[in-house]
Amino acid sequence: MLPDLDVVGFRFGVPYGHLLGHRGLSHSIAFAVILSVCLAWLLPIAAQGSRLILFGFLFSSTMSHGLLDALTSGGLGVAFFAPLVNSRYFFPWRPIRVSPVSVSAFLSATGVRVLRSELRWIWLPAALVAGLLTLLRRSG
Ligand SMILES: [Zn+2]
């Protein structure tokens, strides 16, 4: 959820399409790499753990946010290659209903439709994959 802290920029007049605007630098590959390197270096690690595996987990978690945003039905797209290129990208297939930025809009019928869409396209498939991986791990 950290990448979406960029919505604070709306309060300070940062335009949506700006490098620091919503779905800009904080949704980029560079941000995911830097955040993951810093956290993998700072976080305590178990005796048998690996900082490289921790980095991989943090990087894939952070990148999944932008990738899922690029599957949504609204906004300007995701600046995956910021700060080098501030072009915004979507995937050609965008089944996930975009979430409104304002709380009041989210607490309306629109919010219910967004949650239903996210349940269908994100949470249920993620739960299915997690369940299958758990079964595979227990059987192996
Ligand atoms: Zn986002």
PDB file of N, CA and C in Angstrom, residues 6-82:
ATOM      1  N   ASP A   6       1.257   8.367  -2.444  1.00  0.00           N
ATOM      2  CA  ASP A   6       1.409   9.498  -3.361  1.00  0.00           C
ATOM      3  C   ASP A   6       0.123  10.311  -3.510  1.00  0.00           C
ATOM      4  N   VAL A   7      -1.015   9.794  -3.075  1.00  0.00           N
ATOM      5  CA  VAL A   7      -2.261  10.566  -3.174  1.00  0.00           C
ATOM      6  C   VAL A   7      -2.216  11.799  -2.276  1.00  0.00           C
ATOM      7  N   VAL A   8      -1.292  11.810  -1.311  1.00  0.00           N
ATOM      8  CA  VAL A   8      -1.107  13.001  -0.464  1.00  0.00           C
ATOM      9  C   VAL A   8      -0.767  14.202  -1.344  1.00  0.00           C
ATOM     10  N   GLY A   9      -0.121  13.937  -2.469  1.00  0.00           N
ATOM     11  CA  GLY A   9       0.247  15.007  -3.394  1.00  0.00           C
ATOM     12  C   GLY A   9      -0.945  15.807  -3.887  1.00  0.00           C
ATOM     13  N   PHE A  10      -2.120  15.170  -3.986  1.00  0.00           N
ATOM     14  CA  PHE A  10      -3.318  15.903  -4.414  1.00  0.00           C
ATOM     15  C   PHE A  10      -3.594  17.067  -3.468  1.00  0.00           C
ATOM     16  N   ARG A  11      -3.368  16.844  -2.182  1.00  0.00           N
ATOM     17  CA  ARG A  11      -3.598  17.895  -1.166  1.00  0.00           C
ATOM     18  C   ARG A  11      -2.676  19.088  -1.369  1.00  0.00           C
ATOM     19  N   PHE A  12      -1.484  18.815  -1.942  1.00  0.00           N
ATOM     20  CA  PHE A  12      -0.497  19.884  -2.112  1.00  0.00           C
ATOM     21  C   PHE A  12      -0.428  20.380  -3.550  1.00  0.00           C
ATOM     22  N   GLY A  13      -1.417  20.010  -4.353  1.00  0.00           N
ATOM     23  CA  GLY A  13      -1.509  20.524  -5.711  1.00  0.00           C
ATOM     24  C   GLY A  13      -0.611  19.838  -6.727  1.00  0.00           C
ATOM     25  N   VAL A  14      -0.059  18.672  -6.403  1.00  0.00           N
ATOM     26  CA  VAL A  14       0.766  17.949  -7.373  1.00  0.00           C
ATOM     27  C   VAL A  14      -0.172  17.360  -8.431  1.00  0.00           C
ATOM     28  N   PRO A  15       0.014  17.716  -9.705  1.00  0.00           N
ATOM     29  CA  PRO A  15      -0.864  17.193 -10.745  1.00  0.00           C
ATOM     30  C   PRO A  15      -0.739  15.666 -10.882  1.00  0.00           C
ATOM     31  N   TYR A  16      -1.824  15.023 -11.249  1.00  0.00           N
ATOM     32  CA  TYR A  16      -1.862  13.564 -11.388  1.00  0.00           C
ATOM     33  C   TYR A  16      -0.724  13.071 -12.282  1.00  0.00           C
ATOM     34  N   GLY A  17      -0.505  13.720 -13.415  1.00  0.00           N
ATOM     35  CA  GLY A  17       0.475  13.246 -14.387  1.00  0.00           C
ATOM     36  C   GLY A  17       1.922  13.609 -14.070  1.00  0.00           C
ATOM     37  N   HIS A  18       2.164  14.328 -12.995  1.00  0.00           N
ATOM     38  CA  HIS A  18       3.521  14.721 -12.589  1.00  0.00           C
ATOM     39  C   HIS A  18       4.306  13.488 -12.145  1.00  0.00           C
ATOM     40  N   LEU A  19       5.631  13.587 -12.231  1.00  0.00           N
ATOM     41  CA  LEU A  19       6.499  12.492 -11.789  1.00  0.00           C
ATOM     42  C   LEU A  19       6.147  12.036 -10.371  1.00  0.00           C
ATOM     43  N   LEU A  20       5.820  12.998  -9.496  1.00  0.00           N
ATOM     44  CA  LEU A  20       5.465  12.670  -8.110  1.00  0.00           C
ATOM     45  C   LEU A  20       3.959  12.544  -7.918  1.00  0.00           C
ATOM     46  N   GLY A  21       3.191  12.613  -9.001  1.00  0.00           N
ATOM     47  CA  GLY A  21       1.740  12.473  -8.918  1.00  0.00           C
ATOM     48  C   GLY A  21       1.330  11.029  -8.688  1.00  0.00           C
ATOM     49  N   HIS A  22       0.019  10.835  -8.593  1.00  0.00           N
ATOM     50  CA  HIS A  22      -0.520   9.504  -8.337  1.00  0.00           C
ATOM     51  C   HIS A  22      -0.114   8.525  -9.441  1.00  0.00           C
ATOM     52  N   ARG A  23       0.357   7.381  -9.038  1.00  0.00           N
ATOM     53  CA  ARG A  23       0.837   6.321  -9.931  1.00  0.00           C
ATOM     54  C   ARG A  23       2.084   6.728 -10.711  1.00  0.00           C
ATOM     55  N   GLY A  24       2.830   7.666 -10.155  1.00  0.00           N
ATOM     56  CA  GLY A  24       4.075   8.120 -10.778  1.00  0.00           C
ATOM     57  C   GLY A  24       5.269   7.356 -10.210  1.00  0.00           C
ATOM     58  N   LEU A  25       6.245   8.095  -9.730  1.00  0.00           N
ATOM     59  CA  LEU A  25       7.507   7.506  -9.258  1.00  0.00           C
ATOM     60  C   LEU A  25       7.291   6.396  -8.223  1.00  0.00           C
ATOM     61  N   SER A  26       6.347   6.567  -7.328  1.00  0.00           N
ATOM     62  CA  SER A  26       6.139   5.565  -6.262  1.00  0.00           C
ATOM     63  C   SER A  26       5.599   4.236  -6.795  1.00  0.00           C
ATOM     64  N   HIS A  27       5.211   4.193  -8.053  1.00  0.00           N
ATOM     65  CA  HIS A  27       4.721   2.954  -8.660  1.00  0.00           C
ATOM     66  C   HIS A  27       5.731   2.390  -9.664  1.00  0.00           C
ATOM     67  N   SER A  28       6.933   2.957  -9.681  1.00  0.00           N
ATOM     68  CA  SER A  28       7.922   2.572 -10.696  1.00  0.00           C
ATOM     69  C   SER A  28       8.777   1.383 -10.252  1.00  0.00           C
ATOM     70  N   ILE A  29       9.463   0.831 -11.226  1.00  0.00           N
ATOM     71  CA  ILE A  29      10.413  -0.259 -10.961  1.00  0.00           C
ATOM     72  C   ILE A  29      11.548   0.257 -10.084  1.00  0.00           C
ATOM     73  N   ALA A  30      12.015   1.473 -10.361  1.00  0.00           N
ATOM     74  CA  ALA A  30      13.120   2.055  -9.585  1.00  0.00           C
ATOM     75  C   ALA A  30      12.736   2.181  -8.111  1.00  0.00           C
ATOM     76  N   PHE A  31      11.509   2.645  -7.848  1.00  0.00           N
ATOM     77  CA  PHE A  31      11.051   2.782  -6.465  1.00  0.00           C
ATOM     78  C   PHE A  31      11.012   1.414  -5.792  1.00  0.00           C
ATOM     79  N   ALA A  32      10.506   0.409  -6.498  1.00  0.00           N
ATOM     80  CA  ALA A  32      10.417  -0.944  -5.920  1.00  0.00           C
ATOM     81  C   ALA A  32      11.808  -1.488  -5.592  1.00  0.00           C
ATOM     82  N   VAL A  33      12.776  -1.228  -6.480  1.00  0.00           N
ATOM     83  CA  VAL A  33      14.144  -1.706  -6.234  1.00  0.00           C
ATOM     84  C   VAL A  33      14.735  -1.006  -5.015  1.00  0.00           C
ATOM     85  N   ILE A  34      14.645   0.325  -4.980  1.00  0.00           N
ATOM     86  CA  ILE A  34      15.256   1.085  -3.880  1.00  0.00           C
ATOM     87  C   ILE A  34      14.590   0.747  -2.542  1.00  0.00           C
ATOM     88  N   LEU A  35      13.274   0.718  -2.526  1.00  0.00           N
ATOM     89  CA  LEU A  35      12.557   0.377  -1.283  1.00  0.00           C
ATOM     90  C   LEU A  35      12.938  -1.025  -0.810  1.00  0.00           C
ATOM     91  N   SER A  36      12.977  -1.971  -1.740  1.00  0.00           N
ATOM     92  CA  SER A  36      13.259  -3.364  -1.374  1.00  0.00           C
ATOM     93  C   SER A  36      14.689  -3.550  -0.893  1.00  0.00           C
ATOM     94  N   VAL A  37      15.633  -2.870  -1.544  1.00  0.00           N
ATOM     95  CA  VAL A  37      17.033  -2.948  -1.095  1.00  0.00           C
ATOM     96  C   VAL A  37      17.149  -2.386   0.321  1.00  0.00           C
ATOM     97  N   CYS A  38      16.540  -1.226   0.555  1.00  0.00           N
ATOM     98  CA  CYS A  38      16.628  -0.587   1.883  1.00  0.00           C
ATOM     99  C   CYS A  38      15.997  -1.476   2.959  1.00  0.00           C
ATOM    100  N   LEU A  39      14.790  -1.971   2.689  1.00  0.00           N
ATOM    101  CA  LEU A  39      14.114  -2.786   3.697  1.00  0.00           C
ATOM    102  C   LEU A  39      14.819  -4.128   3.903  1.00  0.00           C
ATOM    103  N   ALA A  40      15.303  -4.734   2.834  1.00  0.00           N
ATOM    104  CA  ALA A  40      15.998  -6.027   2.973  1.00  0.00           C
ATOM    105  C   ALA A  40      17.293  -5.854   3.770  1.00  0.00           C
ATOM    106  N   TRP A  41      17.863  -4.664   3.692  1.00  0.00           N
ATOM    107  CA  TRP A  41      19.090  -4.384   4.431  1.00  0.00           C
ATOM    108  C   TRP A  41      18.790  -4.056   5.894  1.00  0.00           C
ATOM    109  N   LEU A  42      17.651  -3.361   6.134  1.00  0.00           N
ATOM    110  CA  LEU A  42      17.323  -2.896   7.484  1.00  0.00           C
ATOM    111  C   LEU A  42      16.605  -3.928   8.346  1.00  0.00           C
ATOM    112  N   LEU A  43      15.750  -4.733   7.738  1.00  0.00           N
ATOM    113  CA  LEU A  43      14.913  -5.643   8.520  1.00  0.00           C
ATOM    114  C   LEU A  43      15.748  -6.769   9.126  1.00  0.00           C
ATOM    115  N   PRO A  44      15.370  -7.186  10.332  1.00  0.00           N
ATOM    116  CA  PRO A  44      16.064  -8.342  10.913  1.00  0.00           C
ATOM    117  C   PRO A  44      15.735  -9.596  10.105  1.00  0.00           C
ATOM    118  N   ILE A  45      16.651 -10.513  10.105  1.00  0.00           N
ATOM    119  CA  ILE A  45      16.464 -11.716   9.294  1.00  0.00           C
ATOM    120  C   ILE A  45      16.763 -12.946  10.146  1.00  0.00           C
ATOM    121  N   ALA A  46      16.009 -14.007   9.910  1.00  0.00           N
ATOM    122  CA  ALA A  46      16.217 -15.245  10.661  1.00  0.00           C
ATOM    123  C   ALA A  46      17.595 -15.820  10.342  1.00  0.00           C
ATOM    124  N   ALA A  47      18.099 -16.642  11.239  1.00  0.00           N
ATOM    125  CA  ALA A  47      19.450 -17.201  11.094  1.00  0.00           C
ATOM    126  C   ALA A  47      19.631 -17.906   9.751  1.00  0.00           C
ATOM    127  N   GLN A  48      18.620 -18.613   9.298  1.00  0.00           N
ATOM    128  CA  GLN A  48      18.738 -19.359   8.044  1.00  0.00           C
ATOM    129  C   GLN A  48      18.157 -18.584   6.854  1.00  0.00           C
ATOM    130  N   GLY A  49      17.718 -17.362   7.104  1.00  0.00           N
ATOM    131  CA  GLY A  49      17.102 -16.569   6.048  1.00  0.00           C
ATOM    132  C   GLY A  49      18.121 -15.993   5.092  1.00  0.00           C
ATOM    133  N   SER A  50      17.631 -15.466   4.018  1.00  0.00           N
ATOM    134  CA  SER A  50      18.491 -14.886   2.999  1.00  0.00           C
ATOM    135  C   SER A  50      17.984 -13.483   2.682  1.00  0.00           C
ATOM    136  N   ARG A  51      18.906 -12.513   2.679  1.00  0.00           N
ATOM    137  CA  ARG A  51      18.509 -11.149   2.327  1.00  0.00           C
ATOM    138  C   ARG A  51      18.094 -11.073   0.852  1.00  0.00           C
ATOM    139  N   LEU A  52      18.658 -11.921   0.032  1.00  0.00           N
ATOM    140  CA  LEU A  52      18.276 -11.916  -1.381  1.00  0.00           C
ATOM    141  C   LEU A  52      16.820 -12.389  -1.548  1.00  0.00           C
ATOM    142  N   ILE A  53      16.449 -13.417  -0.798  1.00  0.00           N
ATOM    143  CA  ILE A  53      15.056 -13.893  -0.858  1.00  0.00           C
ATOM    144  C   ILE A  53      14.124 -12.831  -0.296  1.00  0.00           C
ATOM    145  N   LEU A  54      14.542 -12.186   0.794  1.00  0.00           N
ATOM    146  CA  LEU A  54      13.740 -11.096   1.363  1.00  0.00           C
ATOM    147  C   LEU A  54      13.585  -9.974   0.345  1.00  0.00           C
ATOM    148  N   PHE A  55      14.679  -9.629  -0.333  1.00  0.00           N
ATOM    149  CA  PHE A  55      14.604  -8.608  -1.380  1.00  0.00           C
ATOM    150  C   PHE A  55      13.603  -9.037  -2.457  1.00  0.00           C
ATOM    151  N   GLY A  56      13.696 -10.270  -2.901  1.00  0.00           N
ATOM    152  CA  GLY A  56      12.790 -10.764  -3.942  1.00  0.00           C
ATOM    153  C   GLY A  56      11.336 -10.688  -3.515  1.00  0.00           C
ATOM    154  N   PHE A  57      11.076 -11.036  -2.276  1.00  0.00           N
ATOM    155  CA  PHE A  57       9.708 -10.966  -1.760  1.00  0.00           C
ATOM    156  C   PHE A  57       9.223  -9.510  -1.729  1.00  0.00           C
ATOM    157  N   LEU A  58      10.060  -8.615  -1.190  1.00  0.00           N
ATOM    158  CA  LEU A  58       9.676  -7.204  -1.078  1.00  0.00           C
ATOM    159  C   LEU A  58       9.508  -6.568  -2.457  1.00  0.00           C
ATOM    160  N   PHE A  59      10.423  -6.888  -3.372  1.00  0.00           N
ATOM    161  CA  PHE A  59      10.340  -6.328  -4.721  1.00  0.00           C
ATOM    162  C   PHE A  59       9.078  -6.802  -5.446  1.00  0.00           C
ATOM    163  N   SER A  60       8.810  -8.097  -5.386  1.00  0.00           N
ATOM    164  CA  SER A  60       7.618  -8.596  -6.077  1.00  0.00           C
ATOM    165  C   SER A  60       6.347  -8.054  -5.422  1.00  0.00           C
ATOM    166  N   SER A  61       6.361  -7.899  -4.105  1.00  0.00           N
ATOM    167  CA  SER A  61       5.188  -7.331  -3.425  1.00  0.00           C
ATOM    168  C   SER A  61       4.961  -5.882  -3.853  1.00  0.00           C
ATOM    169  N   THR A  62       6.041  -5.111  -3.890  1.00  0.00           N
ATOM    170  CA  THR A  62       5.907  -3.700  -4.253  1.00  0.00           C
ATOM    171  C   THR A  62       5.514  -3.552  -5.719  1.00  0.00           C
ATOM    172  N   MET A  63       6.130  -4.341  -6.589  1.00  0.00           N
ATOM    173  CA  MET A  63       5.805  -4.256  -8.020  1.00  0.00           C
ATOM    174  C   MET A  63       4.387  -4.727  -8.310  1.00  0.00           C
ATOM    175  N   SER A  64       3.894  -5.668  -7.521  1.00  0.00           N
ATOM    176  CA  SER A  64       2.539  -6.163  -7.782  1.00  0.00           C
ATOM    177  C   SER A  64       1.521  -5.032  -7.685  1.00  0.00           C
ATOM    178  N   HIS A  65       1.790  -4.050  -6.856  1.00  0.00           N
ATOM    179  CA  HIS A  65       0.872  -2.921  -6.717  1.00  0.00           C
ATOM    180  C   HIS A  65       0.711  -2.186  -8.060  1.00  0.00           C
ATOM    181  N   GLY A  66       1.829  -1.796  -8.658  1.00  0.00           N
ATOM    182  CA  GLY A  66       1.769  -1.087  -9.935  1.00  0.00           C
ATOM    183  C   GLY A  66       1.200  -1.957 -11.047  1.00  0.00           C
ATOM    184  N   LEU A  67       1.568  -3.236 -11.036  1.00  0.00           N
ATOM    185  CA  LEU A  67       1.055  -4.144 -12.070  1.00  0.00           C
ATOM    186  C   LEU A  67      -0.461  -4.273 -11.964  1.00  0.00           C
ATOM    187  N   LEU A  68      -0.961  -4.363 -10.735  1.00  0.00           N
ATOM    188  CA  LEU A  68      -2.426  -4.445 -10.560  1.00  0.00           C
ATOM    189  C   LEU A  68      -3.086  -3.117 -10.931  1.00  0.00           C
ATOM    190  N   ASP A  69      -2.443  -1.997 -10.593  1.00  0.00           N
ATOM    191  CA  ASP A  69      -2.993  -0.697 -11.000  1.00  0.00           C
ATOM    192  C   ASP A  69      -3.082  -0.593 -12.520  1.00  0.00           C
ATOM    193  N   ALA A  70      -2.132  -1.193 -13.225  1.00  0.00           N
ATOM    194  CA  ALA A  70      -2.151  -1.142 -14.697  1.00  0.00           C
ATOM    195  C   ALA A  70      -3.259  -2.016 -15.281  1.00  0.00           C
ATOM    196  N   LEU A  71      -3.903  -2.794 -14.440  1.00  0.00           N
ATOM    197  CA  LEU A  71      -5.038  -3.617 -14.881  1.00  0.00           C
ATOM    198  C   LEU A  71      -6.374  -2.963 -14.541  1.00  0.00           C
ATOM    199  N   THR A  72      -6.341  -1.722 -14.036  1.00  0.00           N
ATOM    200  CA  THR A  72      -7.582  -1.065 -13.626  1.00  0.00           C
ATOM    201  C   THR A  72      -8.193  -0.249 -14.759  1.00  0.00           C
ATOM    202  N   SER A  73      -9.453   0.104 -14.567  1.00  0.00           N
ATOM    203  CA  SER A  73     -10.240   0.742 -15.624  1.00  0.00           C
ATOM    204  C   SER A  73     -10.149   2.266 -15.656  1.00  0.00           C
ATOM    205  N   GLY A  74      -9.341   2.876 -14.798  1.00  0.00           N
ATOM    206  CA  GLY A  74      -9.326   4.332 -14.793  1.00  0.00           C
ATOM    207  C   GLY A  74      -7.976   4.913 -14.445  1.00  0.00           C
ATOM    208  N   GLY A  75      -7.912   6.224 -14.467  1.00  0.00           N
ATOM    209  CA  GLY A  75      -6.676   6.932 -14.144  1.00  0.00           C
ATOM    210  C   GLY A  75      -5.860   7.195 -15.384  1.00  0.00           C
ATOM    211  N   LEU A  76      -4.594   7.543 -15.167  1.00  0.00           N
ATOM    212  CA  LEU A  76      -3.709   7.895 -16.287  1.00  0.00           C
ATOM    213  C   LEU A  76      -2.719   6.795 -16.636  1.00  0.00           C
ATOM    214  N   GLY A  77      -2.731   5.712 -15.879  1.00  0.00           N
ATOM    215  CA  GLY A  77      -1.760   4.650 -16.102  1.00  0.00           C
ATOM    216  C   GLY A  77      -0.646   4.717 -15.072  1.00  0.00           C
ATOM    217  N   VAL A  78       0.330   3.842 -15.226  1.00  0.00           N
ATOM    218  CA  VAL A  78       1.410   3.681 -14.244  1.00  0.00           C
ATOM    219  C   VAL A  78       2.746   4.044 -14.893  1.00  0.00           C
ATOM    220  N   ALA A  79       3.527   4.846 -14.180  1.00  0.00           N
ATOM    221  CA  ALA A  79       4.847   5.289 -14.676  1.00  0.00           C
ATOM    222  C   ALA A  79       5.901   4.253 -14.272  1.00  0.00           C
ATOM    223  N   PHE A  80       5.852   3.093 -14.901  1.00  0.00           N
ATOM    224  CA  PHE A  80       6.771   2.005 -14.536  1.00  0.00           C
ATOM    225  C   PHE A  80       8.239   2.406 -14.661  1.00  0.00           C
ATOM    226  N   PHE A  81       8.563   3.254 -15.638  1.00  0.00           N
ATOM    227  CA  PHE A  81       9.966   3.546 -15.934  1.00  0.00           C
ATOM    228  C   PHE A  81      10.434   4.909 -15.403  1.00  0.00           C
ATOM    229  N   ALA A  82       9.636   5.503 -14.512  1.00  0.00           N
ATOM    230  CA  ALA A  82      10.051   6.754 -13.862  1.00  0.00           C
ATOM    231  C   ALA A  82      11.255   6.449 -12.967  1.00  0.00           C
TER     232      ALA A  82
END
